[in-house]
mmCIF file of C-alpha atoms and ligand atoms in Angstrom:
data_model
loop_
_atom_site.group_PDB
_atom_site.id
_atom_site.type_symbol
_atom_site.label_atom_id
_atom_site.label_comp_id
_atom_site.label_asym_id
_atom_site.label_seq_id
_atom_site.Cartn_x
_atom_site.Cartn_y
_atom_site.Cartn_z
ATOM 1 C CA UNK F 1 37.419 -40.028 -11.772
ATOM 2 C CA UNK F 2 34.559 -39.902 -9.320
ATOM 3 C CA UNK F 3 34.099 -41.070 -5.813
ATOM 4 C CA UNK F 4 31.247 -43.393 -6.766
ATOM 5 C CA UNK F 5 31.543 -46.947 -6.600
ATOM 6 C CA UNK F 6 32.082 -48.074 -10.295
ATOM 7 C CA UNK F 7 29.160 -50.189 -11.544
ATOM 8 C CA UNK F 8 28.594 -52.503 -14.239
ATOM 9 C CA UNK F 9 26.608 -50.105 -16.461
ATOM 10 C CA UNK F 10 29.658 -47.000 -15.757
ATOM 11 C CA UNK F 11 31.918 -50.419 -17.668
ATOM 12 C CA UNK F 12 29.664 -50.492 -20.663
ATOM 13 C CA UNK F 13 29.101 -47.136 -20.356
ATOM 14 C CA UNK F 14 32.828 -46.362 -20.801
ATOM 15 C CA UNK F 15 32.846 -48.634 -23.885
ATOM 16 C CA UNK F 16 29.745 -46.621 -25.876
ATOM 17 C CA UNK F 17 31.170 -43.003 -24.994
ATOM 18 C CA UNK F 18 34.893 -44.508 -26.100
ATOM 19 C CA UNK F 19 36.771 -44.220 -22.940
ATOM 20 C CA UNK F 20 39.219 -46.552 -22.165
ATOM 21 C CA UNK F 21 38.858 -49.073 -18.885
ATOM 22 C CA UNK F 22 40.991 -49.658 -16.197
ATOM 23 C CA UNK F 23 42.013 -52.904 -14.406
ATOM 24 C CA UNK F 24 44.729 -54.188 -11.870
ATOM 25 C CA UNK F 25 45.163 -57.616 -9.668
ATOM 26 C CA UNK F 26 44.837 -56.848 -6.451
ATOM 27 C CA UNK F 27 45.039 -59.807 -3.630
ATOM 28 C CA UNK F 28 44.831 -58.157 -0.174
ATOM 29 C CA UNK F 29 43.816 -55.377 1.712
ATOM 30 C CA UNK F 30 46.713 -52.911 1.258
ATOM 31 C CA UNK F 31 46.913 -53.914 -3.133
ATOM 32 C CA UNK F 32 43.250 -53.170 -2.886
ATOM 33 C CA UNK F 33 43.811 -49.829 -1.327
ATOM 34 C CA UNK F 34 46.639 -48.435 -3.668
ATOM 35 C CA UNK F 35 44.924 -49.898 -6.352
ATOM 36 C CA UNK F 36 41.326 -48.368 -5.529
ATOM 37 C CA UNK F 37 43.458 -45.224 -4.463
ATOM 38 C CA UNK F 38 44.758 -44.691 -7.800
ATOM 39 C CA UNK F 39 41.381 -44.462 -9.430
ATOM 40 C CA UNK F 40 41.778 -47.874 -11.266
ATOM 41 C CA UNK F 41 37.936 -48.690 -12.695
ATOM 42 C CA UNK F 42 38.061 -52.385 -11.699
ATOM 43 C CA UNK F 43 40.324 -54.311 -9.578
ATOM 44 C CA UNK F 44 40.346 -58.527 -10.407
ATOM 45 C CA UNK F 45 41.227 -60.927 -8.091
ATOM 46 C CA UNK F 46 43.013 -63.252 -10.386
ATOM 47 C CA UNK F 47 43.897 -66.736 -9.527
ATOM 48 C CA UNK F 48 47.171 -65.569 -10.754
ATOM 49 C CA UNK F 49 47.433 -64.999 -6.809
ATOM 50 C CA UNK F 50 48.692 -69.024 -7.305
ATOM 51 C CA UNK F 51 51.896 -67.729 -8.771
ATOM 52 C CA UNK F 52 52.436 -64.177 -7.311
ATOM 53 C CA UNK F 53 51.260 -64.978 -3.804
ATOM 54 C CA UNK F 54 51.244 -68.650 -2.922
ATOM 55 C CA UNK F 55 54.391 -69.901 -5.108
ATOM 56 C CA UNK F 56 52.994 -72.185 -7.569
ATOM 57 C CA UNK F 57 54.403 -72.615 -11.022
ATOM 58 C CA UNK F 58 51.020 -71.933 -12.788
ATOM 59 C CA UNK F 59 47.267 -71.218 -11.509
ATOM 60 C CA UNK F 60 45.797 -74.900 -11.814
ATOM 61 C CA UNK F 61 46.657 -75.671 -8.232
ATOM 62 C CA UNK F 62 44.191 -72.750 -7.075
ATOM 63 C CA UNK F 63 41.425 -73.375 -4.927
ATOM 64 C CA UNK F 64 37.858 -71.919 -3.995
ATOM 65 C CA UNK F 65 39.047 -71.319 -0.733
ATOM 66 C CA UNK F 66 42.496 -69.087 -1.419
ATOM 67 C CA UNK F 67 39.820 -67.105 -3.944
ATOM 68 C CA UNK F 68 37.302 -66.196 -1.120
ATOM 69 C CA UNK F 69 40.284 -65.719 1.813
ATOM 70 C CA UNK F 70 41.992 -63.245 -0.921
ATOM 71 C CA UNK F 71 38.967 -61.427 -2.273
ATOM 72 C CA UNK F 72 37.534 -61.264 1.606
ATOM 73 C CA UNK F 73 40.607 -59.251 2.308
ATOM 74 C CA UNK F 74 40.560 -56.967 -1.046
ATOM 75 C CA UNK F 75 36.714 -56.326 -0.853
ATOM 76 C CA UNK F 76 37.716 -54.736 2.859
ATOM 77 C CA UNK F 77 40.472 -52.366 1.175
ATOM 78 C CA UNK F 78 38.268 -51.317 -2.042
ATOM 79 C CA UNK F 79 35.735 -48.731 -1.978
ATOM 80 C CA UNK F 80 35.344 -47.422 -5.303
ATOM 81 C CA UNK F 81 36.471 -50.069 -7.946
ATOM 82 C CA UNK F 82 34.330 -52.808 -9.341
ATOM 83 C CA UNK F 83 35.481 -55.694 -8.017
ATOM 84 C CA UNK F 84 35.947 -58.920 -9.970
ATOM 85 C CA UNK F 85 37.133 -62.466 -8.783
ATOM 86 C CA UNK F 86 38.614 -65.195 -10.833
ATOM 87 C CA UNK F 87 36.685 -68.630 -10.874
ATOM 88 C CA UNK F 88 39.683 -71.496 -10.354
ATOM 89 C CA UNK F 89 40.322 -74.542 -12.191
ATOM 90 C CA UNK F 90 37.916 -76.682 -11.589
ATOM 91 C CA UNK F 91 35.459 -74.960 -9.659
ATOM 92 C CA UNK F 92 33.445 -74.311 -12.504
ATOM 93 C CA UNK F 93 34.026 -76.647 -15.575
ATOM 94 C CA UNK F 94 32.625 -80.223 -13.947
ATOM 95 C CA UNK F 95 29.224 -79.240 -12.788
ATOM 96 C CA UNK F 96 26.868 -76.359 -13.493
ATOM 97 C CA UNK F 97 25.259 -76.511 -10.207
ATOM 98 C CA UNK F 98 28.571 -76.224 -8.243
ATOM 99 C CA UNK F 99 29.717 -73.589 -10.624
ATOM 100 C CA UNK F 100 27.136 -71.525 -9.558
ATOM 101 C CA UNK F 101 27.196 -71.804 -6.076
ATOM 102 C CA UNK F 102 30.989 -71.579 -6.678
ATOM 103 C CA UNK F 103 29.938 -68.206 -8.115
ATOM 104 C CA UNK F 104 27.786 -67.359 -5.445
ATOM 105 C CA UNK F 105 30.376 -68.084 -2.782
ATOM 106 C CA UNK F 106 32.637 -65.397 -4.469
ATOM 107 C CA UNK F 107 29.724 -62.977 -4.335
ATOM 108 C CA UNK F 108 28.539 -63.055 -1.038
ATOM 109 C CA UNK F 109 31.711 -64.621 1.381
ATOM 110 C CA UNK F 110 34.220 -62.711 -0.825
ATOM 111 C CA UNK F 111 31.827 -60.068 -1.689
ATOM 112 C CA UNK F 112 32.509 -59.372 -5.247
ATOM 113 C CA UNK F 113 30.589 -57.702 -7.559
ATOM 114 C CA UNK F 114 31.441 -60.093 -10.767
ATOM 115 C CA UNK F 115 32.813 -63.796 -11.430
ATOM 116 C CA UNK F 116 35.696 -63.998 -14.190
ATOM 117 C CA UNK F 117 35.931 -67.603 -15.972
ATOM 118 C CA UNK F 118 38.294 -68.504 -18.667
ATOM 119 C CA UNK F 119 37.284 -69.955 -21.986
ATOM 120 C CA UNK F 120 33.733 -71.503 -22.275
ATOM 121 C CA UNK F 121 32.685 -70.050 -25.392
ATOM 122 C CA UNK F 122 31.689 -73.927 -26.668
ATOM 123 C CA UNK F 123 29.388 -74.115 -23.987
ATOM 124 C CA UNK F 124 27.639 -71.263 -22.574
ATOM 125 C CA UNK F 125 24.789 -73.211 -20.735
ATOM 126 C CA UNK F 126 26.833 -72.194 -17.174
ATOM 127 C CA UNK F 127 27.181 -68.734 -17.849
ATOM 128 C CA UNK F 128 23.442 -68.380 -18.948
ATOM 129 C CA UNK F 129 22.635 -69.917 -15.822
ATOM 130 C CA UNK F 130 25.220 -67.554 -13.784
ATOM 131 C CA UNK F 131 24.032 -64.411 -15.515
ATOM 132 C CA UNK F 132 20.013 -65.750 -14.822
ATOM 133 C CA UNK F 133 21.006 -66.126 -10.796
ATOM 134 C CA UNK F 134 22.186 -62.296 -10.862
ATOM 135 C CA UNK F 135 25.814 -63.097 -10.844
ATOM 136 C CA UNK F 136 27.644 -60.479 -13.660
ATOM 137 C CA UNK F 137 30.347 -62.902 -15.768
ATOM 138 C CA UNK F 138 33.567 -61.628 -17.071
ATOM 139 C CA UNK F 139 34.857 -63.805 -19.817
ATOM 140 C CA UNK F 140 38.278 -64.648 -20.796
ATOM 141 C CA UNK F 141 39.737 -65.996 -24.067
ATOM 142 C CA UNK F 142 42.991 -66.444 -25.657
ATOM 143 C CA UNK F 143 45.408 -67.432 -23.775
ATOM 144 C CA UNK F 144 43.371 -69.045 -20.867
ATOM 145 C CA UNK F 145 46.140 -70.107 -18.309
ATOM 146 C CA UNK F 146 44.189 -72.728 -16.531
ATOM 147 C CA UNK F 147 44.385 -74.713 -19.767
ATOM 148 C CA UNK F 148 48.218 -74.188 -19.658
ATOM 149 C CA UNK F 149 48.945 -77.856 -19.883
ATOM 150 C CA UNK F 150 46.539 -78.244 -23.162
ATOM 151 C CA UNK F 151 47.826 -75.548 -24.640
ATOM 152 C CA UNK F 152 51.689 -76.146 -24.443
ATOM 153 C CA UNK F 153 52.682 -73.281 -23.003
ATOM 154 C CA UNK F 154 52.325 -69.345 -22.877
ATOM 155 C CA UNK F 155 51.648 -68.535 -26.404
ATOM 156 C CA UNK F 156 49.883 -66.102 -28.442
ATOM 157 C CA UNK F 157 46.392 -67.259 -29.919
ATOM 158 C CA UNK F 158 44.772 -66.797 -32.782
ATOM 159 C CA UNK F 159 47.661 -66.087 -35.094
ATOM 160 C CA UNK F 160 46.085 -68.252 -38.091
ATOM 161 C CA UNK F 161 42.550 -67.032 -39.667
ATOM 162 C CA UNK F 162 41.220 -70.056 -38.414
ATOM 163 C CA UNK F 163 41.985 -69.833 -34.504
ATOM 164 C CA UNK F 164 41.572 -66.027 -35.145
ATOM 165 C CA UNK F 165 38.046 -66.768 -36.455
ATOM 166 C CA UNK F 166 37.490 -69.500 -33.711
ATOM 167 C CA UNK F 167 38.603 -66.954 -30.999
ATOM 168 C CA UNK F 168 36.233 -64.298 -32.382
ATOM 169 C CA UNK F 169 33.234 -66.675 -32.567
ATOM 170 C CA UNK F 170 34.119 -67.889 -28.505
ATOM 171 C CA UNK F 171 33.986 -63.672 -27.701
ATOM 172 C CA UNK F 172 30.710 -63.402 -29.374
ATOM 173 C CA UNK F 173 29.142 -67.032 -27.978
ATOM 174 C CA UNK F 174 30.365 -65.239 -24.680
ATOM 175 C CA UNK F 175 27.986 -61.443 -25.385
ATOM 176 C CA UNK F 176 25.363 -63.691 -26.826
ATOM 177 C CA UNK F 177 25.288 -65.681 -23.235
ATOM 178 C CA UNK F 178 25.358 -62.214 -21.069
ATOM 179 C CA UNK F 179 29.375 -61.557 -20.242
ATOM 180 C CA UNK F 180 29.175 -57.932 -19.437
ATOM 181 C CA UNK F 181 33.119 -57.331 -20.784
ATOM 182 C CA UNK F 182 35.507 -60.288 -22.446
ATOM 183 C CA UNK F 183 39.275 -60.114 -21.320
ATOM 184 C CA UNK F 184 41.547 -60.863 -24.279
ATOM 185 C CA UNK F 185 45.009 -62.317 -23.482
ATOM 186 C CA UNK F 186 47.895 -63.013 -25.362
ATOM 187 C CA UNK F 187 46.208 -62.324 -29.061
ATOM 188 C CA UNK F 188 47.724 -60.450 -32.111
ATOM 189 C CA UNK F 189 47.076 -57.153 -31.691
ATOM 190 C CA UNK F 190 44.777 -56.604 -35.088
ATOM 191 C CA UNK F 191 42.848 -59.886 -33.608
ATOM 192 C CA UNK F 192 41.927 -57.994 -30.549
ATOM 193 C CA UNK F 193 40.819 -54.638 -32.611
ATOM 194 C CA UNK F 194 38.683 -56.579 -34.773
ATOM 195 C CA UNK F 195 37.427 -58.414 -32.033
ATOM 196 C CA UNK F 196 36.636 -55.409 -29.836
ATOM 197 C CA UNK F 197 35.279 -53.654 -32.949
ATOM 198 C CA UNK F 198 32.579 -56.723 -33.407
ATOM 199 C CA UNK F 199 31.488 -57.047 -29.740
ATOM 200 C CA UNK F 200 29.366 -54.446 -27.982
ATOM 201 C CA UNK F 201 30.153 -55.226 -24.705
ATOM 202 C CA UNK F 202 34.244 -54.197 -23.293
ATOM 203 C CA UNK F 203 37.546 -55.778 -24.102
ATOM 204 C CA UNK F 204 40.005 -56.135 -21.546
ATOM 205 C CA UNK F 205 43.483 -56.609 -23.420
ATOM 206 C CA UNK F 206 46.360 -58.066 -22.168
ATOM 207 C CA UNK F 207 48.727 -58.694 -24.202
ATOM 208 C CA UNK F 208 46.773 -58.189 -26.582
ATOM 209 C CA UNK F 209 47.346 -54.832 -28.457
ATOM 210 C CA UNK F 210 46.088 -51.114 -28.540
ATOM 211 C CA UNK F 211 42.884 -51.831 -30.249
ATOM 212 C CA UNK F 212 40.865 -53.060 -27.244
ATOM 213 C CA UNK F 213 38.594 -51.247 -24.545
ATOM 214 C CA UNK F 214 40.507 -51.115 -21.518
ATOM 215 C CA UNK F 215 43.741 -52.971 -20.306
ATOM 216 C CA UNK F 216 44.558 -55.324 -17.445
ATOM 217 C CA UNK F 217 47.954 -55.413 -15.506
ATOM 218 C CA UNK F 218 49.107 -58.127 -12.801
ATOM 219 C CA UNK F 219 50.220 -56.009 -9.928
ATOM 220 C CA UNK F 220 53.351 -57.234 -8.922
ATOM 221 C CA UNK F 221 54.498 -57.501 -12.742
ATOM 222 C CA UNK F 222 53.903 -53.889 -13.155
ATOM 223 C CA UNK F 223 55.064 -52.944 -10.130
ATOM 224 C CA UNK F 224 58.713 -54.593 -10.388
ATOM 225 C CA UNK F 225 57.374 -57.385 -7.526
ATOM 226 C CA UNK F 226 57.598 -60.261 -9.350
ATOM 227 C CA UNK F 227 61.112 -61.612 -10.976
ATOM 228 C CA UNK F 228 60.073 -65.283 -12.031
ATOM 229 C CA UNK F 229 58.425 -64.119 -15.024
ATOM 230 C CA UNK F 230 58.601 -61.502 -17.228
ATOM 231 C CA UNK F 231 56.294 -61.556 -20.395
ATOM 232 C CA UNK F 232 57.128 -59.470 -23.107
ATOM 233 C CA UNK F 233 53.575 -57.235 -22.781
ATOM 234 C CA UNK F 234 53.997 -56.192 -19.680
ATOM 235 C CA UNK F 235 55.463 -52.480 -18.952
ATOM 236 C CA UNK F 236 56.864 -52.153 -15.075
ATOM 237 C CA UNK F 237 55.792 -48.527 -14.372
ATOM 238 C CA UNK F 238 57.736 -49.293 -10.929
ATOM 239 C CA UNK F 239 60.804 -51.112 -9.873
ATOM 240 C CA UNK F 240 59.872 -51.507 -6.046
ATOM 241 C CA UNK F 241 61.538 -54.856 -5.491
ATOM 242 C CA UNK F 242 65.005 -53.268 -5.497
ATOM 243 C CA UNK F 243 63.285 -50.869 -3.302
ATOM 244 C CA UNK F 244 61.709 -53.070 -0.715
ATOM 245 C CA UNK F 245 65.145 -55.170 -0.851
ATOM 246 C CA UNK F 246 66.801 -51.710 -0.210
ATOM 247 C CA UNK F 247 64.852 -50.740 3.086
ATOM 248 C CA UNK F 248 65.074 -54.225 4.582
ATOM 249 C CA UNK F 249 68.413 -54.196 3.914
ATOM 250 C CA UNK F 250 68.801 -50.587 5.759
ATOM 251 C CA UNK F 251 66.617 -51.936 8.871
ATOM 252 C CA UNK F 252 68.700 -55.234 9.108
ATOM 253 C CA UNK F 253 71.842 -52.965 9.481
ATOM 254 C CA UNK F 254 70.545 -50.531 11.727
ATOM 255 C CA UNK F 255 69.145 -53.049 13.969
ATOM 256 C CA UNK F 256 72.329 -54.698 14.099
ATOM 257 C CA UNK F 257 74.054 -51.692 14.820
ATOM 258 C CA UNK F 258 71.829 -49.833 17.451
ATOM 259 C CA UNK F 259 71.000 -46.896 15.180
ATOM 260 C CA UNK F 260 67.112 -48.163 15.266
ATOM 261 C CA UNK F 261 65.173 -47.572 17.563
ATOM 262 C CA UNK F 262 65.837 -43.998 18.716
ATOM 263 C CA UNK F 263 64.180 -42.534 21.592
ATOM 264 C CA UNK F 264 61.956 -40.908 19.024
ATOM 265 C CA UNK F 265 60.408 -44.683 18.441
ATOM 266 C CA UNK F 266 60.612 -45.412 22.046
ATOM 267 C CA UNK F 267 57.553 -44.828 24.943
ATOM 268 C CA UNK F 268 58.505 -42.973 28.533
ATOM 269 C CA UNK F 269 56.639 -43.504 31.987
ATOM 270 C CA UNK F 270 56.089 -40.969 34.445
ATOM 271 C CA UNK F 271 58.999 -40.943 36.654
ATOM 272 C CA UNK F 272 57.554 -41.888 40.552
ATOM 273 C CA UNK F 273 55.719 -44.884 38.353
ATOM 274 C CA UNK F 274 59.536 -46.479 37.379
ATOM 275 C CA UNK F 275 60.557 -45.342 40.339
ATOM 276 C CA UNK F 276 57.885 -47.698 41.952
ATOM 277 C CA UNK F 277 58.338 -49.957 39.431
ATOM 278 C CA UNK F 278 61.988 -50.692 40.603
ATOM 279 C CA UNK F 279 61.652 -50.866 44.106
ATOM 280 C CA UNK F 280 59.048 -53.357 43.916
ATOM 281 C CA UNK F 281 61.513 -55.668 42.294
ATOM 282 C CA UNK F 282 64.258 -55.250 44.578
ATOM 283 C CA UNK F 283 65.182 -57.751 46.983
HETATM 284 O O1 KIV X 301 44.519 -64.184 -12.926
HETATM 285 C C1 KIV X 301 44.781 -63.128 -13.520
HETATM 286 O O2 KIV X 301 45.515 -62.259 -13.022
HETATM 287 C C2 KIV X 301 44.200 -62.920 -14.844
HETATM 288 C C3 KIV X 301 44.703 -61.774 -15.658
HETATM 289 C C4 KIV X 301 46.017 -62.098 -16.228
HETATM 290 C C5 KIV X 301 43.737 -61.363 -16.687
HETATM 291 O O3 KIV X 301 43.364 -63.668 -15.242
#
């Protein structure tokens, strides 16, 4: 891991020499830090910040404006990953013209250095045009959350040859339109192989197997921070909620019970100063 700031050519580069990529959620300045800290390769401000951070049941309420306040905040805290920020519903499906100054808000207000958008491998015409302006696209198939309501539910895609072969065909429509790296979610695992083995350009899996290019984690789910849902894929390399829950719990009690603060968190004034201090205040 070096100190240089990760670029889109070090992603594909990753992919030709075989090296696996890195990628966590991150959604304001002190994620972005731990997360850039750690030597993760790209951080993505998802619009799963709908569920984790703002309380929504799924990411469709999402706007343009919680993207660019939260990416603002992790583009401050990240110095080294490549940072990449998730397109909402609706901000890029109705109109090309507003999808790409959508895009180019995310760029240069939240000052990413790629757009994510789910699906769109039907129509590429967007993307093209994205890619033409400058703007580096991540795509995203499989399960595509914002479509939540069309789909049914959270569940696995392309489990019959003909959505696996539809799903395949969307990834490559995606390459052929410039995506520099295709994030696979929620896919049979020998789906995603096949699919990363056909593509030249990076799979991000989640969910979605051991066969793809790099992985992507949401950051409170594999951190223990998040108890509303718990898919199946993900792996909790940390169980800081108790922790947190723990510590507040600690402070509450030593609040209550005068053991915090100490003089040790406490700030003196010279001595003739109080004295001063308190004669001016007597009657
Ligand atoms: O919004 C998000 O966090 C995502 C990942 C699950 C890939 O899109």
């Amino acid at each position: 891991m070096g100190k240089k700031k990760v670029s889109v050519l070090d992603i594909q580069k990753r992919k030709d020499q075989g090296k696996r990529l890195t990628m966590v959620t991150a959604y304001d300045l002190s994620s972005a830090r731990l997360v850039d800290g750690a030597g993760i390769d790209m951080i993505l401000v998802g619009d799963s910040l709908g569920m984790v951070m703002l309380g929504y049941r799924t990411t469709v309420p999402v706007t343009m404006d919680d993207m660019v306040h939260h990416a603002k905040a992790v583009a401050r805290g990240a110095k080294r990953s490549f940072l990449v920020g998730d397109l909402p519903f609706m901000a890029y499906q109705a109109d090309r013209a507003e999808a790409l100054r959508n895009a180019g808000r995310l760029m240069k207000e939240g000052r990413m250095d790629a757009v994510k958008l789910e699906g769109g491998g039907q129509d590429t015409t967007t993307i093209r045009a994205m890619v033409a302006a400058g703007i580096p696209v991540m795509g995203h198939v499989g399960l595509t959350p914002q479509s939540i309501s069309q789909l049914g539910g959270y569940r696995i895609q392309g489990r019959t040859s003909e959505s696996a072969r539809r799903l395949l065909d969307d990834a490559l429509a995606l390459e052929a339109a410039g995506c520099f790296a295709i994030v696979l979610e929620l896919v049979p695992a020998p789906v995603a192989q096949i699919v990363s083995e056909r593509l030249e350009v990076p799979t991000i899996g989640i969910g979605a197997g051991t066969g793809c290019d790099g992985q992507v984690l949401v950051y409170h789910d594999m951190l223990g921070l998040f108890e509303d849902f718990q898919p199946r894929f993900v792996k909790r390399f940390a169980e800081l909620g108790p922790v947190i829950t723990e510590a507040l719990s600690t402070y509450r009690q030593e609040v209550e019970t005068g053991q915090f603060p100490t003089a040790e968190h406490s700030f003196e004034m010279p001595e003739e100063e109080l004295a001063a201090f308190r004669e001016s205040i007597e009657d």
